CSV table of C-alpha atoms in Angstrom, one decimal:
chain,number,residue,atom,x,y,z
Z,1,SER,CA,-11.5,38.9,36.9
Z,2,TRP,CA,-10.0,37.6,34.1
Z,3,THR,CA,-6.5,36.9,33.9
Z,4,VAL,CA,-4.3,38.4,30.5
Z,5,VAL,CA,-2.1,35.6,28.8
Z,6,PRO,CA,0.6,37.1,26.3
Z,7,MET,CA,0.4,35.4,23.5
Z,8,ARG,CA,3.9,35.1,23.1
Z,9,ASN,CA,3.7,32.3,26.0
Z,10,VAL,CA,0.7,30.4,24.5
Z,11,HIS,CA,2.9,30.0,20.8
Z,12,LEU,CA,6.1,28.6,23.0
Z,13,ASN,CA,3.9,26.2,25.3
Z,14,PHE,CA,2.3,24.7,22.3
Z,15,CYS,CA,5.5,24.4,20.5
Z,16,CYS,CA,7.2,22.8,23.1
Z,17,SER,CA,4.4,20.5,23.9
Z,18,LEU,CA,4.9,19.9,19.9
Z,19,LEU,CA,8.5,19.1,20.3
Z,20,TRP,CA,8.0,16.4,23.2
Z,21,TRP,CA,5.4,14.3,21.4
Z,22,ALA,CA,7.5,14.6,18.1
Z,23,LEU,CA,10.9,13.6,19.7
Z,24,PRO,CA,12.0,10.1,20.4
Z,25,LEU,CA,13.0,10.0,23.8
Z,26,PRO,CA,13.8,6.8,26.1
Z,27,GLY,CA,10.8,4.9,26.5
Z,28,ARG,CA,9.1,6.3,23.6
Z,29,ALA,CA,9.3,4.0,21.5
Z,30,MET,CA,9.4,5.8,17.7
Z,31,VAL,CA,6.4,5.3,15.2
Z,32,SER,CA,7.5,3.2,12.0
Z,33,LYS,CA,5.5,3.6,8.4
Z,34,ARG,CA,4.6,-0.5,8.2
Z,35,VAL,CA,5.3,-1.3,4.8
Z,36,PRO,CA,3.1,-4.4,3.3
Z,37,PRO,CA,4.1,-7.6,3.0
Z,38,LYS,CA,4.9,-8.8,-0.1
Z,39,VAL,CA,2.4,-11.1,-2.0
Z,40,TYR,CA,3.5,-13.2,-4.7
Z,41,GLN,CA,1.3,-12.7,-8.0
Z,42,ASP,CA,2.4,-15.3,-11.0
Z,43,LYS,CA,5.1,-14.3,-13.5
Z,44,ASN,CA,2.6,-15.5,-16.0
Z,45,VAL,CA,-0.2,-13.2,-14.9
Z,46,GLN,CA,2.0,-10.4,-14.7
Z,47,ALA,CA,2.8,-11.1,-18.1
Z,48,LYS,CA,-0.9,-11.0,-19.3
Z,49,GLU,CA,-1.7,-7.8,-17.2
Z,50,MET,CA,1.6,-5.9,-19.3
Z,51,LYS,CA,0.4,-7.1,-22.5
Z,52,ASN,CA,-3.5,-5.9,-22.5
Z,53,SER,CA,-1.8,-2.7,-20.8
Z,54,ALA,CA,0.4,-2.3,-23.8
Z,55,TYR,CA,-2.3,-2.9,-26.6
Z,56,SER,CA,-5.0,-0.4,-24.3
Z,57,LEU,CA,-2.0,2.3,-24.3
Z,58,ILE,CA,-1.5,1.8,-27.9
Z,59,LEU,CA,-5.3,1.7,-29.0
Z,60,VAL,CA,-5.8,4.6,-26.9
Z,61,GLY,CA,-2.6,6.8,-27.8
Z,62,VAL,CA,-3.5,6.0,-31.4
Z,63,LEU,CA,-7.0,7.1,-31.7
Z,64,GLY,CA,-6.4,9.7,-29.2
Z,65,LEU,CA,-3.9,11.1,-32.1
Z,66,VAL,CA,-5.9,10.6,-35.1
Z,67,PHE,CA,-8.6,12.9,-32.6
Z,68,VAL,CA,-6.1,15.4,-32.8
Z,69,GLY,CA,-6.0,14.9,-36.4
Z,70,LEU,CA,-8.9,15.1,-37.3
Z,71,VAL,CA,-9.2,18.6,-35.2
Z,72,PHE,CA,-5.6,19.8,-36.5
Z,73,THR,CA,-7.1,19.4,-40.2
Z,74,ASN,CA,-10.5,20.8,-39.4
Z,75,VAL,CA,-12.5,17.8,-40.3
Z,76,ILE,CA,-13.6,18.1,-36.8
Z,77,ASN,CA,-14.7,21.3,-36.2
Z,78,LEU,CA,-14.4,22.9,-32.0
Z,79,ASN,CA,-15.4,26.7,-33.8
Z,80,GLN,CA,-12.3,27.8,-32.1
Z,81,ALA,CA,-10.2,30.5,-32.1
Z,82,ALA,CA,-6.9,29.8,-33.8
Z,83,SER,CA,-4.2,29.9,-31.1
Z,84,PHE,CA,-6.9,28.3,-29.3
Z,85,LYS,CA,-7.1,25.2,-31.6
Z,86,THR,CA,-2.8,25.3,-32.2
Z,87,MET,CA,-2.4,24.7,-28.5
Z,88,PHE,CA,-4.9,21.9,-27.8
Z,89,THR,CA,-3.9,19.6,-30.2
Z,90,VAL,CA,0.0,20.3,-29.5
Z,91,ALA,CA,-1.2,19.8,-26.0
Z,92,THR,CA,-3.5,16.4,-26.7
Z,93,GLY,CA,-1.4,15.3,-28.9
Z,94,ILE,CA,2.1,15.1,-26.9
Z,95,PHE,CA,-0.1,13.5,-24.5
Z,96,PHE,CA,-1.8,10.7,-26.7
Z,97,LEU,CA,2.1,10.3,-28.1
Z,98,ALA,CA,3.4,10.1,-24.8
Z,99,LEU,CA,0.8,7.2,-24.5
Z,100,THR,CA,1.5,5.3,-27.9
Z,101,VAL,CA,5.2,5.7,-26.1
Z,102,MET,CA,4.4,4.4,-23.4
Z,103,GLY,CA,2.6,1.2,-25.1
Z,104,PHE,CA,5.5,0.6,-27.2
Z,105,MET,CA,7.8,0.3,-24.2
Z,106,SER,CA,5.7,-1.9,-22.4
Z,107,ILE,CA,5.3,-4.4,-25.1
Z,108,LYS,CA,8.9,-4.4,-24.7
Z,109,SER,CA,8.4,-4.7,-20.9
Z,110,PHE,CA,6.1,-7.7,-21.5
Z,111,LYS,CA,8.9,-10.2,-24.0
Z,112,VAL,CA,11.7,-9.2,-20.7
Z,113,LEU,CA,8.4,-10.6,-18.1
Z,114,GLU,CA,7.7,-13.6,-21.0
Z,115,LYS,CA,10.8,-15.0,-21.0
Z,116,SER,CA,10.8,-14.8,-16.9
Z,117,ALA,CA,7.5,-16.1,-17.3
Z,118,SER,CA,8.7,-19.1,-18.5
Z,119,GLU,CA,11.3,-19.6,-16.4
Z,120,GLU,CA,9.9,-19.4,-13.5
Z,121,ASP,CA,7.9,-22.0,-15.4
Z,122,GLN,CA,10.1,-24.7,-15.7
Z,123,VAL,CA,11.7,-23.8,-12.2
Z,124,SER,CA,8.3,-24.4,-10.5
Z,125,ALA,CA,7.9,-28.1,-12.6
Z,126,GLN,CA,11.3,-28.8,-11.4
Z,127,ILE,CA,10.5,-28.2,-7.4
Z,128,GLU,CA,7.4,-30.3,-7.8
Z,129,LYS,CA,8.7,-33.6,-9.6
Z,130,TRP,CA,11.3,-32.8,-6.8
Z,131,TYR,CA,9.5,-32.1,-3.4
Z,132,LYS,CA,6.2,-35.3,-4.8
Z,133,GLU,CA,9.5,-37.5,-5.3
Z,134,ASN,CA,11.4,-36.7,-1.8
Z,135,MET,CA,8.7,-35.0,0.9
Z,136,THR,CA,6.3,-37.0,2.8
Z,137,ALA,CA,3.9,-35.7,5.5
Z,138,GLU,CA,5.3,-38.9,7.7
Z,139,ARG,CA,9.0,-37.6,6.4
Z,140,ILE,CA,8.1,-34.2,8.0
Z,141,ASP,CA,6.4,-35.0,10.9
Z,142,HIS,CA,9.2,-37.5,12.0
Z,143,ALA,CA,11.9,-34.1,11.5
Z,144,VAL,CA,9.8,-31.8,14.2
Z,145,LYS,CA,9.0,-34.5,16.4
Z,146,LYS,CA,11.0,-33.1,19.0
Z,147,TYR,CA,9.6,-29.3,19.2
Z,148,VAL,CA,5.9,-30.2,18.5
Z,149,ASN,CA,3.6,-33.5,19.7
Z,150,ASP,CA,-0.1,-34.5,18.3
Z,151,ASN,CA,-1.8,-32.1,21.2
Z,152,ASP,CA,0.2,-28.7,20.1
Z,153,PRO,CA,-1.9,-26.5,17.7
Z,154,GLU,CA,-2.4,-26.8,14.6
Z,155,GLU,CA,-0.6,-23.5,14.1
Z,156,GLU,CA,2.6,-24.4,16.3
Z,157,LYS,CA,2.5,-27.9,13.9
Z,158,TYR,CA,2.5,-25.7,10.7
Z,159,PHE,CA,5.3,-22.9,11.9
Z,160,TYR,CA,7.6,-25.9,12.5
Z,161,ARG,CA,6.7,-28.1,9.6
Z,162,SER,CA,6.5,-24.7,7.1
Z,163,THR,CA,9.9,-24.0,8.7
Z,164,LEU,CA,11.7,-27.2,8.0
Z,165,ILE,CA,9.6,-27.3,4.4
Z,166,LYS,CA,11.1,-24.1,3.4
Z,167,ALA,CA,14.8,-24.9,4.9
Z,168,VAL,CA,15.0,-28.2,3.1
Z,169,LEU,CA,14.1,-26.6,-0.2
Z,170,THR,CA,16.4,-23.3,-0.1
Z,171,GLU,CA,18.8,-25.9,0.9
Z,172,ASN,CA,18.6,-28.0,-2.8
Z,173,PHE,CA,17.1,-24.6,-4.7
Z,174,VAL,CA,19.3,-21.9,-4.0
Z,175,ASN,CA,18.8,-17.8,-5.3
Z,176,LEU,CA,15.0,-18.2,-5.1
Z,177,ASP,CA,13.4,-14.7,-4.2
Z,178,ASP,CA,12.2,-15.2,-0.8
Z,179,VAL,CA,8.6,-14.2,-1.6
Z,180,TYR,CA,8.4,-17.5,-4.5
Z,181,VAL,CA,9.7,-19.3,-1.9
Z,182,ASP,CA,7.0,-18.5,0.5
Z,183,HIS,CA,4.9,-19.0,-2.2
Z,184,ILE,CA,5.8,-22.8,-3.1
Z,185,VAL,CA,6.1,-23.9,0.8
Z,186,GLU,CA,2.8,-22.7,1.3
Z,187,GLU,CA,2.2,-24.9,-1.8
Z,188,ILE,CA,3.8,-27.9,-1.0
Z,189,TYR,CA,2.1,-27.2,2.2
Z,190,SER,CA,-1.2,-27.8,1.2
Z,191,TYR,CA,0.0,-30.1,-1.3
Z,192,LEU,CA,1.1,-32.7,1.8
Z,193,TYR,CA,-1.4,-32.0,4.7
Z,194,GLU,CA,-5.1,-30.6,2.3
């Protein structure tokens, strides 16, 4: 024999089970969105990409505006009704004008980024000179000797060495971006140990 289950109870059970999984209860950890780690990108590379993007936007915008002008003046005839031609030229004209304006704004941003890249190059040169004069693998290994010994895995040695390099670097050069510091630490570690 069949048993009839009222739909209201099925719906209620379904909603309760959804709430059960959605509520943060003790013992059940909330799932958080993973934030991708920040990766260092050289400001000179960023400036070059910004410059290329700016010129591309300007080129496409100007060529598009020329095309729209040719359509509007009937040099290029689309054989469409006047109302469609007007809507087309206005809409595409606004779009290509926006691209051109964005290109010029990108050139302005490029100039700011180029200045920042120049400053970063100067800081990098100072840091490179400093660590080549003051840091040696022997000094770092001597400083971390009480935490690691020769039998420890290379990963553990890397952890203590890079932590010490970062601490000494941030003590001597303040107000550096964390991502940039991590990049410099990797550079110093490679210079000393590889």
